[in-house]
mmCIF file of C-alpha atoms in Angstrom:
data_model
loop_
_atom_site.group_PDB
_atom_site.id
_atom_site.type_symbol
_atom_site.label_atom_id
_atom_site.label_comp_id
_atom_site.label_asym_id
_atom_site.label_seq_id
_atom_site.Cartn_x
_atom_site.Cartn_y
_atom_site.Cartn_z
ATOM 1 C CA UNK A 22 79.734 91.936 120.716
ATOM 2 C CA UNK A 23 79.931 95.465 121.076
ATOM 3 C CA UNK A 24 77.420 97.243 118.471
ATOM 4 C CA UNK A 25 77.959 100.780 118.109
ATOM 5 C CA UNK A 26 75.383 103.370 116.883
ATOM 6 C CA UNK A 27 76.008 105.912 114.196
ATOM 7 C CA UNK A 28 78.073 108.997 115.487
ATOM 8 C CA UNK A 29 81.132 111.350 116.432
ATOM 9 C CA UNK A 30 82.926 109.332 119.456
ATOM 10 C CA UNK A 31 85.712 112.170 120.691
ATOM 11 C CA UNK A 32 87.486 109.184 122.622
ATOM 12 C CA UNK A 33 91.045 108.459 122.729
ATOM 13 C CA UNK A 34 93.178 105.485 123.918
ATOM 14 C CA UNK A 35 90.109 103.161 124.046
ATOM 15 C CA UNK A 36 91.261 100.387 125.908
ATOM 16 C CA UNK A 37 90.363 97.126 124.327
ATOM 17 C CA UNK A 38 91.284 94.381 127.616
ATOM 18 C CA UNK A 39 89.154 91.396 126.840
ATOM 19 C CA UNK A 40 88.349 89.105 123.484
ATOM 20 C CA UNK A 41 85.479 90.975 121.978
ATOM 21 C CA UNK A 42 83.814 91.936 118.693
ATOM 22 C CA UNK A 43 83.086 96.125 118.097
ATOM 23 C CA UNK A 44 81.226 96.466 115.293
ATOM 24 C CA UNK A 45 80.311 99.970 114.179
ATOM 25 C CA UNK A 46 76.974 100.337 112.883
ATOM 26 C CA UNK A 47 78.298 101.856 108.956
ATOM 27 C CA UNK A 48 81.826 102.456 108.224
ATOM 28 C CA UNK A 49 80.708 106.010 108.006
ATOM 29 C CA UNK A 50 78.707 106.537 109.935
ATOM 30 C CA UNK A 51 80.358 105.672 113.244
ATOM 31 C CA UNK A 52 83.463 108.242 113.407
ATOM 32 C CA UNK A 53 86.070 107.562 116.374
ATOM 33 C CA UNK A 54 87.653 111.283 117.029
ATOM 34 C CA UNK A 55 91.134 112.284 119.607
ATOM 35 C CA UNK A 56 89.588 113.729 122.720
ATOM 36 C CA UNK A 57 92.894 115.473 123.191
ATOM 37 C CA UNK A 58 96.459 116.803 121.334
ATOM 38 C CA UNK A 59 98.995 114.089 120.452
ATOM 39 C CA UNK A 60 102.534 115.021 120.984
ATOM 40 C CA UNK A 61 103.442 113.947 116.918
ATOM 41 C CA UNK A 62 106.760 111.966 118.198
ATOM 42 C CA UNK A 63 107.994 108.823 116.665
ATOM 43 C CA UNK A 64 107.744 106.453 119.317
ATOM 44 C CA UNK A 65 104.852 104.571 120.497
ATOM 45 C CA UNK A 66 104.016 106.038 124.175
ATOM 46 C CA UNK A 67 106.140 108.972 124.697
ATOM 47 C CA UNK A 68 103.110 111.433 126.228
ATOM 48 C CA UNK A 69 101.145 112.624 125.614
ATOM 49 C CA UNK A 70 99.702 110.161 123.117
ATOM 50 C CA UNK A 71 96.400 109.695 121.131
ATOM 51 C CA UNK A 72 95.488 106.427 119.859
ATOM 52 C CA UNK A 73 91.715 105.275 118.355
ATOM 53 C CA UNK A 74 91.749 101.822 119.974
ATOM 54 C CA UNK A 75 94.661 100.345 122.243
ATOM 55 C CA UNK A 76 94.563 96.776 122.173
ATOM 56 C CA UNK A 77 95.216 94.642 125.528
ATOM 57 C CA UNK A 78 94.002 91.775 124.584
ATOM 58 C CA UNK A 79 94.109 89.092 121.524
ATOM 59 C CA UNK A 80 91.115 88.114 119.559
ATOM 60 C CA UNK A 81 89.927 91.061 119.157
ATOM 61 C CA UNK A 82 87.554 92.623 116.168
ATOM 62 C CA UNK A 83 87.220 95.766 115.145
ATOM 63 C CA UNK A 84 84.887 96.456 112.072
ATOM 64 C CA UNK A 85 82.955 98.616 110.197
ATOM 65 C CA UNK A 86 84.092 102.009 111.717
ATOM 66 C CA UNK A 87 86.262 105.245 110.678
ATOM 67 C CA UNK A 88 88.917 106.616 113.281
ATOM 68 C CA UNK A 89 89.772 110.483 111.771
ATOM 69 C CA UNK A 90 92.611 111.732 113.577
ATOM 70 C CA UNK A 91 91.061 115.701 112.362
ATOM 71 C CA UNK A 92 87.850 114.647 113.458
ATOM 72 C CA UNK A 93 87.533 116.975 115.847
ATOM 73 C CA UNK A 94 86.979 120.284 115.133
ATOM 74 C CA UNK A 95 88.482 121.416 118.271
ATOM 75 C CA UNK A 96 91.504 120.632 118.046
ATOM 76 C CA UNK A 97 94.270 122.243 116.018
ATOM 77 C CA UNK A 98 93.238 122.246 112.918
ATOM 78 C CA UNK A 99 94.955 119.704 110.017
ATOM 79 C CA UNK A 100 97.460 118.253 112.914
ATOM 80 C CA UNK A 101 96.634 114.471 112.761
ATOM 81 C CA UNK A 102 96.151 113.578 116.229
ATOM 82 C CA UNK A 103 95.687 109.884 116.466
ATOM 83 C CA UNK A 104 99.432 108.431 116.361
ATOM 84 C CA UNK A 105 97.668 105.428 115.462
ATOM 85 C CA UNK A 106 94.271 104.213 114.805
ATOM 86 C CA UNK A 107 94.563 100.776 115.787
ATOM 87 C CA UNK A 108 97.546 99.958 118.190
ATOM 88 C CA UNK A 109 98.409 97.009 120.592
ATOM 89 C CA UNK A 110 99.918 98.004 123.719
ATOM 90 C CA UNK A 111 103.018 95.768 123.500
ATOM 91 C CA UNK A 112 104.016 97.317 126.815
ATOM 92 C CA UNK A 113 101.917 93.998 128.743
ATOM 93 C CA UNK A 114 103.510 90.838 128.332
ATOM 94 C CA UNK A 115 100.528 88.593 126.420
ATOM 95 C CA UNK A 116 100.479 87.427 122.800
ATOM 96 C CA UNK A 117 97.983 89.543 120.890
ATOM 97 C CA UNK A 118 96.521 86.347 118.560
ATOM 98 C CA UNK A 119 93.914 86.908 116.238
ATOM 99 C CA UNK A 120 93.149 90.470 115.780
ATOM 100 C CA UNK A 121 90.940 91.057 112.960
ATOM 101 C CA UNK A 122 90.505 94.559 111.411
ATOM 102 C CA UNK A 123 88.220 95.222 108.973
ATOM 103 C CA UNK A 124 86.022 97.400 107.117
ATOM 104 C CA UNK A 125 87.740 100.105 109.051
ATOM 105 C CA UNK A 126 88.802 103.582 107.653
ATOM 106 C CA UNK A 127 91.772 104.680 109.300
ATOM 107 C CA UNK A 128 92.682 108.636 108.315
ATOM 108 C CA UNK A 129 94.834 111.435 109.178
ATOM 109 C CA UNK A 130 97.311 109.392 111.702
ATOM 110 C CA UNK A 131 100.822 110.524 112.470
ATOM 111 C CA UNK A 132 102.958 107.563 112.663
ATOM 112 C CA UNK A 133 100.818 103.981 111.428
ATOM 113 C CA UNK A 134 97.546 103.428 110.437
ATOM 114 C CA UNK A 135 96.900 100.062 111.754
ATOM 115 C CA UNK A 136 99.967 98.205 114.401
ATOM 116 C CA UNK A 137 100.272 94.632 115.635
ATOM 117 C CA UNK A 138 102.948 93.823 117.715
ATOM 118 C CA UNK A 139 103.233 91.736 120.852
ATOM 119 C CA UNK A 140 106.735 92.331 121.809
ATOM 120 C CA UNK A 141 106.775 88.342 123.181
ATOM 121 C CA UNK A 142 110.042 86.007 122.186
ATOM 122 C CA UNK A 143 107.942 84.019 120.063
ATOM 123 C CA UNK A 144 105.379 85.436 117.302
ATOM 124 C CA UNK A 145 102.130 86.063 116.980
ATOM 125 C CA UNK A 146 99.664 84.352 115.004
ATOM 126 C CA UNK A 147 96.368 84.866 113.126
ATOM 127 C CA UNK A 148 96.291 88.463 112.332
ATOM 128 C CA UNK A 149 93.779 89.351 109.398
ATOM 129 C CA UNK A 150 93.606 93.082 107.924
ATOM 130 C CA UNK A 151 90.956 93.231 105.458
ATOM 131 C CA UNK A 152 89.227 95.256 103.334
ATOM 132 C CA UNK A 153 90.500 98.718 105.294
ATOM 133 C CA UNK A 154 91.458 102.210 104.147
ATOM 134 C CA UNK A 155 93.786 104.006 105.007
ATOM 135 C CA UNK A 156 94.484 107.272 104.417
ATOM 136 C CA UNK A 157 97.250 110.395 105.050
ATOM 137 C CA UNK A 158 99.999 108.823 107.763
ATOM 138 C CA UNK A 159 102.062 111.175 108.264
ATOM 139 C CA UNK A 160 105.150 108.804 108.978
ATOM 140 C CA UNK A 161 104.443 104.874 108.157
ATOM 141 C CA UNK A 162 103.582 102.282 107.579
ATOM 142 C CA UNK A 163 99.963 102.815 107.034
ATOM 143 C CA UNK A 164 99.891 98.817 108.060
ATOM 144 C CA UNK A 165 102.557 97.051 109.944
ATOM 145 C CA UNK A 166 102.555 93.333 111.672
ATOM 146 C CA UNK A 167 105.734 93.042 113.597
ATOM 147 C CA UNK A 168 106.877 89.522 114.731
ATOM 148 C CA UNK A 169 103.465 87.861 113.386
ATOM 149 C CA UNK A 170 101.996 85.474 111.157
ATOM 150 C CA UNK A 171 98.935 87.772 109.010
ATOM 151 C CA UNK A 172 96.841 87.694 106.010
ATOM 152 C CA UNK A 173 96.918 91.511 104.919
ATOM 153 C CA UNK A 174 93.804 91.522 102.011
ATOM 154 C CA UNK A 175 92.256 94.056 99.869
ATOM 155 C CA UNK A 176 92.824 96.753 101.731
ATOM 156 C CA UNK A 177 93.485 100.760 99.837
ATOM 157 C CA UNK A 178 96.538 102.608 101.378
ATOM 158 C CA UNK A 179 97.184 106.153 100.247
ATOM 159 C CA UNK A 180 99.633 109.091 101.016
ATOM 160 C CA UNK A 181 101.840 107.971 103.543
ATOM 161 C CA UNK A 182 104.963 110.115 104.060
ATOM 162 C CA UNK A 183 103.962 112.661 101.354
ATOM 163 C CA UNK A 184 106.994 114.946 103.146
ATOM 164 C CA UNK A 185 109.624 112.143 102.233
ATOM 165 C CA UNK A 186 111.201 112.394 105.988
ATOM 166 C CA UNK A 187 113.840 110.332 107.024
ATOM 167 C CA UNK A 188 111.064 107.376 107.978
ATOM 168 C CA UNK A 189 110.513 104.593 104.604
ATOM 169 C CA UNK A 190 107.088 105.403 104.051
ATOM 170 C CA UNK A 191 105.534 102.028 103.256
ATOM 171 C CA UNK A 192 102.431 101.480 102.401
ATOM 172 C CA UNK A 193 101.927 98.024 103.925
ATOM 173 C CA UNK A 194 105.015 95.927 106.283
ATOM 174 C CA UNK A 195 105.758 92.836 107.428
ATOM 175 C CA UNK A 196 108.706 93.055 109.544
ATOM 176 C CA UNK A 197 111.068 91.300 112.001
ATOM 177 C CA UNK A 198 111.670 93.448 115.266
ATOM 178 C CA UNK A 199 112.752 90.552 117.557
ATOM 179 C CA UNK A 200 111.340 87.274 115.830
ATOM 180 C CA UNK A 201 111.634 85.890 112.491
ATOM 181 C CA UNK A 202 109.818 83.770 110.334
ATOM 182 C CA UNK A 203 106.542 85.145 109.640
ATOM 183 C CA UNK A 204 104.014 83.931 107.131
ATOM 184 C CA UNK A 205 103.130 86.565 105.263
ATOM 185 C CA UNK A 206 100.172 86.846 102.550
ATOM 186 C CA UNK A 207 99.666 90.136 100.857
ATOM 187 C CA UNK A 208 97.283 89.789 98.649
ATOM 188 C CA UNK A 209 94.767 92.167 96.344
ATOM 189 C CA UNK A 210 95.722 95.695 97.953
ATOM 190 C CA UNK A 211 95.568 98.809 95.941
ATOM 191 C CA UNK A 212 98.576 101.520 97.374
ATOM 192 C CA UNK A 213 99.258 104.715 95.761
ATOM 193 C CA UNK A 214 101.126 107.979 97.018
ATOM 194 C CA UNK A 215 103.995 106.068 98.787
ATOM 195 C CA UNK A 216 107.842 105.835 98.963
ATOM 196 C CA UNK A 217 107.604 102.074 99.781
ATOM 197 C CA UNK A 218 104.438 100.262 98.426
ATOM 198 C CA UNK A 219 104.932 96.871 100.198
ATOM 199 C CA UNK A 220 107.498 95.378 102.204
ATOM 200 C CA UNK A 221 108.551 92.034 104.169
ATOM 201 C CA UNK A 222 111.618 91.406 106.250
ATOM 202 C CA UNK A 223 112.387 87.795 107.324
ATOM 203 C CA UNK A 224 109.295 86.237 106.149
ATOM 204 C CA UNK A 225 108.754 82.364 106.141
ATOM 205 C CA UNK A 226 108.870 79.699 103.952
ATOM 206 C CA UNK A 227 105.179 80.093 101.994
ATOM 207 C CA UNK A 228 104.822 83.952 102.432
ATOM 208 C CA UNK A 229 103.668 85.312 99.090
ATOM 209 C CA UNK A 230 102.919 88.599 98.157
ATOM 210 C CA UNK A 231 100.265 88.558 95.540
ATOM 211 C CA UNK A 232 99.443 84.906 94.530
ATOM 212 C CA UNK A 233 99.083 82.169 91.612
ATOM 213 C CA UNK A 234 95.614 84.121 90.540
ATOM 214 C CA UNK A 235 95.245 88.043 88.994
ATOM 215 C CA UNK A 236 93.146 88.713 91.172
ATOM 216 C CA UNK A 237 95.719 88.186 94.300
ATOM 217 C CA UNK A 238 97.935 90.391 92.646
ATOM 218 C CA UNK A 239 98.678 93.734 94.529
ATOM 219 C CA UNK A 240 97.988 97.018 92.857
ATOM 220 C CA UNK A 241 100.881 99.722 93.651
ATOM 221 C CA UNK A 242 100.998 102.913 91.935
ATOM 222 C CA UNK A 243 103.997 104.876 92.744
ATOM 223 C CA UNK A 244 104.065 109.228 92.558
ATOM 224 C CA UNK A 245 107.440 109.424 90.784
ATOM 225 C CA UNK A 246 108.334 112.002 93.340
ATOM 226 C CA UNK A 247 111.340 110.419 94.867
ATOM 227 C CA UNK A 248 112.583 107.364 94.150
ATOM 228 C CA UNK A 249 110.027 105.212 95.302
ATOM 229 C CA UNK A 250 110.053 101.420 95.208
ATOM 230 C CA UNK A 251 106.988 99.676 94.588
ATOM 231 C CA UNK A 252 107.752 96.183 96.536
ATOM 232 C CA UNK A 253 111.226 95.034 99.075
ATOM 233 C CA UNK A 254 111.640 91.354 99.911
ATOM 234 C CA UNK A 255 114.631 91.145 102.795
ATOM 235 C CA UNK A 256 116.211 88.623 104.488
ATOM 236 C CA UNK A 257 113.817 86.184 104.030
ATOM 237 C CA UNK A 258 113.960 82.563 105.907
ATOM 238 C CA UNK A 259 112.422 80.177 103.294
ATOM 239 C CA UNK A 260 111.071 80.479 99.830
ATOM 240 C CA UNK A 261 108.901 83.604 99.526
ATOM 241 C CA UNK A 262 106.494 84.288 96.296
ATOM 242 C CA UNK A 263 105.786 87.881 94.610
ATOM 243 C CA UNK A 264 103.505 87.156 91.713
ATOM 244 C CA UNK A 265 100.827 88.451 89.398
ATOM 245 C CA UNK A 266 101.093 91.947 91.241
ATOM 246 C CA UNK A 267 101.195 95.466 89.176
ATOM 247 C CA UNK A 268 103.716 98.359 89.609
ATOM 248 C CA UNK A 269 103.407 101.416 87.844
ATOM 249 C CA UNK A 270 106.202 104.732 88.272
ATOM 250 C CA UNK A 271 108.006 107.301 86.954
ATOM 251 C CA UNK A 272 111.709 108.908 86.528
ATOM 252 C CA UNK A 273 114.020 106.809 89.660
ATOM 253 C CA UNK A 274 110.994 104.610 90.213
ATOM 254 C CA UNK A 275 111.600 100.892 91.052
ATOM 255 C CA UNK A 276 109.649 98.019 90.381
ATOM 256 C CA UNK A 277 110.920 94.948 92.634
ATOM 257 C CA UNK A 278 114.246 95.074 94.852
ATOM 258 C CA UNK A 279 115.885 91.628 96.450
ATOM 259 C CA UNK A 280 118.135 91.351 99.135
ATOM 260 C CA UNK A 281 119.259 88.362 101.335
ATOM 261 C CA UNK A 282 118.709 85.036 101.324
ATOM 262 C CA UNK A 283 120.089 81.166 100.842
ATOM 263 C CA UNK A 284 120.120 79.539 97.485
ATOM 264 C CA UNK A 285 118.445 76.859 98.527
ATOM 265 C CA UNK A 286 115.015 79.187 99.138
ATOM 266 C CA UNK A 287 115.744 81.301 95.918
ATOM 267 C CA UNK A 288 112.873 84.175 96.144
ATOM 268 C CA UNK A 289 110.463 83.621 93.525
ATOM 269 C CA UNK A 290 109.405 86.505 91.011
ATOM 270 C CA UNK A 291 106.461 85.382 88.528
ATOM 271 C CA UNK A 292 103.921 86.821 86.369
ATOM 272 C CA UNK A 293 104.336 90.524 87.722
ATOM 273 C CA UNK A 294 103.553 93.194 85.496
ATOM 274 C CA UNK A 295 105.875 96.473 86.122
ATOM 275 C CA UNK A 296 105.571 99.474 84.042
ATOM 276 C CA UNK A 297 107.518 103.086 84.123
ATOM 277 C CA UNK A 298 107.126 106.340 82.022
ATOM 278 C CA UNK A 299 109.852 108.670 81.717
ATOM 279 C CA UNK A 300 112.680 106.287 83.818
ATOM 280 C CA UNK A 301 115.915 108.012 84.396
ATOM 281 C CA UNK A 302 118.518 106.316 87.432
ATOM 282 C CA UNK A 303 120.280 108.477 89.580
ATOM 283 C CA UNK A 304 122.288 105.338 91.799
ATOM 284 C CA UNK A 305 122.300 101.995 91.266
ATOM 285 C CA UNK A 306 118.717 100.484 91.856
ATOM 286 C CA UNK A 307 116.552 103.038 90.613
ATOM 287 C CA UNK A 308 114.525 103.387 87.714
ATOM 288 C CA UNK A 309 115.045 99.357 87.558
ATOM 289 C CA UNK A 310 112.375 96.939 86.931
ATOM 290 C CA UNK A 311 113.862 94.210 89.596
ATOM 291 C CA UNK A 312 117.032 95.364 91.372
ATOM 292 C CA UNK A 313 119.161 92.648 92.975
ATOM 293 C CA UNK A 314 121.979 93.041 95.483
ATOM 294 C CA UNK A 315 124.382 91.779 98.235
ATOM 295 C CA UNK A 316 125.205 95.180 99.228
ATOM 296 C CA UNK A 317 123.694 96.160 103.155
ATOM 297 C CA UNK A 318 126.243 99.339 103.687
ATOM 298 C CA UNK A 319 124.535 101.504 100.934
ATOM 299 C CA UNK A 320 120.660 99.755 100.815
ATOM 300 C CA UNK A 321 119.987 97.444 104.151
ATOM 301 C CA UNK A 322 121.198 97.809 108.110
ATOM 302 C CA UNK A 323 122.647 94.512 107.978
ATOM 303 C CA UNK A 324 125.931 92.467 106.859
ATOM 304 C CA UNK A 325 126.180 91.936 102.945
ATOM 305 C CA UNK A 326 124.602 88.942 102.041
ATOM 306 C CA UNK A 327 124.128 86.733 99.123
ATOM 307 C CA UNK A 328 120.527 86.733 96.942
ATOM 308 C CA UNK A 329 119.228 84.590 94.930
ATOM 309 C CA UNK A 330 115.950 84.710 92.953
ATOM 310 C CA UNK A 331 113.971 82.756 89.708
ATOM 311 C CA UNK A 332 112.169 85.452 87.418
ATOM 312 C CA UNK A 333 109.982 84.054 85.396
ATOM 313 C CA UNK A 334 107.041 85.532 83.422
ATOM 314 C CA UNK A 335 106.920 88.471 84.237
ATOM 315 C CA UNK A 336 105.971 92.112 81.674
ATOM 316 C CA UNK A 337 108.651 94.985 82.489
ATOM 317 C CA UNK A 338 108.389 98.052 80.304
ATOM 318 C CA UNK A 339 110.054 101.347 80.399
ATOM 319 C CA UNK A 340 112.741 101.287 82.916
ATOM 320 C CA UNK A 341 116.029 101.801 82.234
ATOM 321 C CA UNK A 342 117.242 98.684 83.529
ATOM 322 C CA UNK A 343 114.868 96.067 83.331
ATOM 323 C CA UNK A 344 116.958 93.095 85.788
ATOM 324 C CA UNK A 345 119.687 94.529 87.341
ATOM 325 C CA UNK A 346 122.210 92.571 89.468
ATOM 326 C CA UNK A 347 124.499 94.410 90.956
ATOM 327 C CA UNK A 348 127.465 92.432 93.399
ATOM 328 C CA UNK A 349 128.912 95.237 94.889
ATOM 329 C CA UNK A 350 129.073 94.187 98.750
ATOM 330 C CA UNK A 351 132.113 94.875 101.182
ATOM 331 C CA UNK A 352 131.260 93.567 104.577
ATOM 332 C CA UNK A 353 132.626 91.589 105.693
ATOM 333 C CA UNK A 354 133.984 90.259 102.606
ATOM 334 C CA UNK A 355 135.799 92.357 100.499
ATOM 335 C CA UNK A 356 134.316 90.808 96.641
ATOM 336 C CA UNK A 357 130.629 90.641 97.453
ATOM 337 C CA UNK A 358 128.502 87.873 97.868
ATOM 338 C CA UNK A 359 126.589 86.138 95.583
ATOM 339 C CA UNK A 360 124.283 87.754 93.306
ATOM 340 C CA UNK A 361 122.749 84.814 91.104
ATOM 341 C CA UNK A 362 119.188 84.798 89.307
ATOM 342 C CA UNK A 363 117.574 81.659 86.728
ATOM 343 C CA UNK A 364 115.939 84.509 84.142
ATOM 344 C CA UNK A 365 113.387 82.549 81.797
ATOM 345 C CA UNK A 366 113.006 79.311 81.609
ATOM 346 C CA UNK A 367 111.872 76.540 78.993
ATOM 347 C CA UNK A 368 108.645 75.946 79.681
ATOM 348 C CA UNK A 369 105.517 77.771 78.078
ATOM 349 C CA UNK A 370 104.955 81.298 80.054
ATOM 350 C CA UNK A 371 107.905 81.492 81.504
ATOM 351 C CA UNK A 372 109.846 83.851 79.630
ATOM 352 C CA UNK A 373 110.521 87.388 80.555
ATOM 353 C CA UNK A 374 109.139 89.871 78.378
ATOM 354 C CA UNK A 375 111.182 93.142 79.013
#
């Protein structure tokens, strides 16, 4: 264990090469600065870059800390120079397994928050984010897991890609770069200011974002400044779960969007709560309570592709549309896919109430 004393740390690119525990002695207290300018590019190592702590290694913890990207005062002032906070160097070839972050306040970054990412042909495993904040990324996601198994818990993620650039903005990602199937629990995080609150792209059988109690449920409150979407479930490779969570928008606001995957593993929606004021659409999707579509040339980089889902339970209030599926797919099929969802059902709690 590493124990580190109360302080202003003007250290960059902290290389983290062995299993080891850094714990800061108070979240606040210990404050992890840029020694030097970052070059504000989206890519991970074009130079010069700035990162808080660049992993090497797997288990790894990092705890009770803040990394401030403005932290120091001699630097240009309100440039976020940290491109990350937390960042493994996927440039060696070793599986970064069990990295646990937490109790870490991660602010003023330029393109994540907080990255795992091996960059190995098979995933990673045993990632656990918990109980962080993050704050002002200038790009996004504010917390990302690429080709890994994590448990992403109660963790606050604000203002990421305030600008609405070109980048998705999302709050909190679990994605498929080179490997798919990743289990992926997202569970009790609170994300406001955001174009994307939460999203997952391939994720394995028994992934669930939110969970059977309230308290899983995520908390995403969306600005109503563009047309934000409060959670994406893509391409996923077995039966995924989004329950119990809370979305709350505005004007094109969306609550839930679906895209891609086999009816066998129909993508469950249950006991969600999504509310909008003032909901106007501007294109198909928006200002929809759970949008549903086989179309990849307008929404998704990939072929059209059938969806399936269950909805069950769940409040929506205020949107315009309140399910929406829309089979309007061209490649490579000229027709669509299939767009198919079981609305309701007959047991006790499982209607919709819209």
């Amino acid at each position: 264990v590493v124990n580190v004393v109360n302080g202003l740390y003007k250290e960059s690119n902290i290389a983290v090469a062995n299993p080891v525990t850094i714990d800061g002695q108070s979240q606040g207290g210990v404050v992890v600065a840029p020694a030097a300018e970052d070059l504000n590019d989206d890519s991970s190592f074009d130079v010069p870059y700035q990162y808080g702590f660049l992993l090497h290694s797997g288990s790894v913890t990092i705890e009770n800390l803040t990394i401030d990207g403005q932290g120091n005062s001699g630097l240009t002032h309100g440039k976020n120079n940290f491109r990350a906070g937390v960042m493994t160097d996927h440039r060696v070839p070793a599986f970064f397994n069990s990295i646990t972050v937490q109790d870490v306040t991660v602010q003023n970054t330029y393109r994540r928050g907080i990255q795992i990412y091996s960059g190995m042909p098979t995933k990673s495993t045993g990632q656990v984010l918990a109980g962080n904040t993050v704050t002002n990324v200038t790009l996004g996601p504010g917390i990302i897991v690429l080709d890994g198994d994590a448990t992403i818990t109660g963790n606050v993620v604000n203002g990421v890609d305030l600008g609405y650039t070109a980048n998705d903005g999302t709050g909190i990602e679990m994605s498929q770069f080179q490997v798919a199937d990743m289990v992926s629990t997202i569970q009790g995080n609170a994300i406001t200011n955001v174009y994307t609150g939460i999203q997952t792209v391939s994720a394995a059988a028994g992934s669930i974002i939110g969970g059977p109690n309230v308290a899983d449920g995520n908390i995403i409150a969306l600005s109503g400044a563009h047309d934000d979407i409060g959670i994406i479930v893509r391409n996923p490779t077995g039966t995924v779960t989004v329950q119990h969570n809370h979305v709350t928008g505005s004007v094109q606001d969306a609550g839930i969007w679906l895209f891609g995957n086999d009816a066998a593993d129909p993508i469950l929606v249950e006991d969600n709560v999504l509310t909008a004021t003032g909901s106007t659409t501007n294109y198909d999707g928006t200002a929809t309570g759970i949008f549903m579509t086989d179309d990849s040339i307008d929404y998704y980089p990939d072929a059209d592709l059938p969806t399936y889902a269950t909805i069950t339970g769940n409040t929506i209030t205020g949107f315009e549309k309140g399910i929406y599926l829309w089979r309007h797919g061209t490649n490579p099929n000229p027709g669509g896919q299939i767009v198919q969802a079981t609305i309701g059902g007959p047991a006790p709690g499982q209607g919709n109430t819209i």
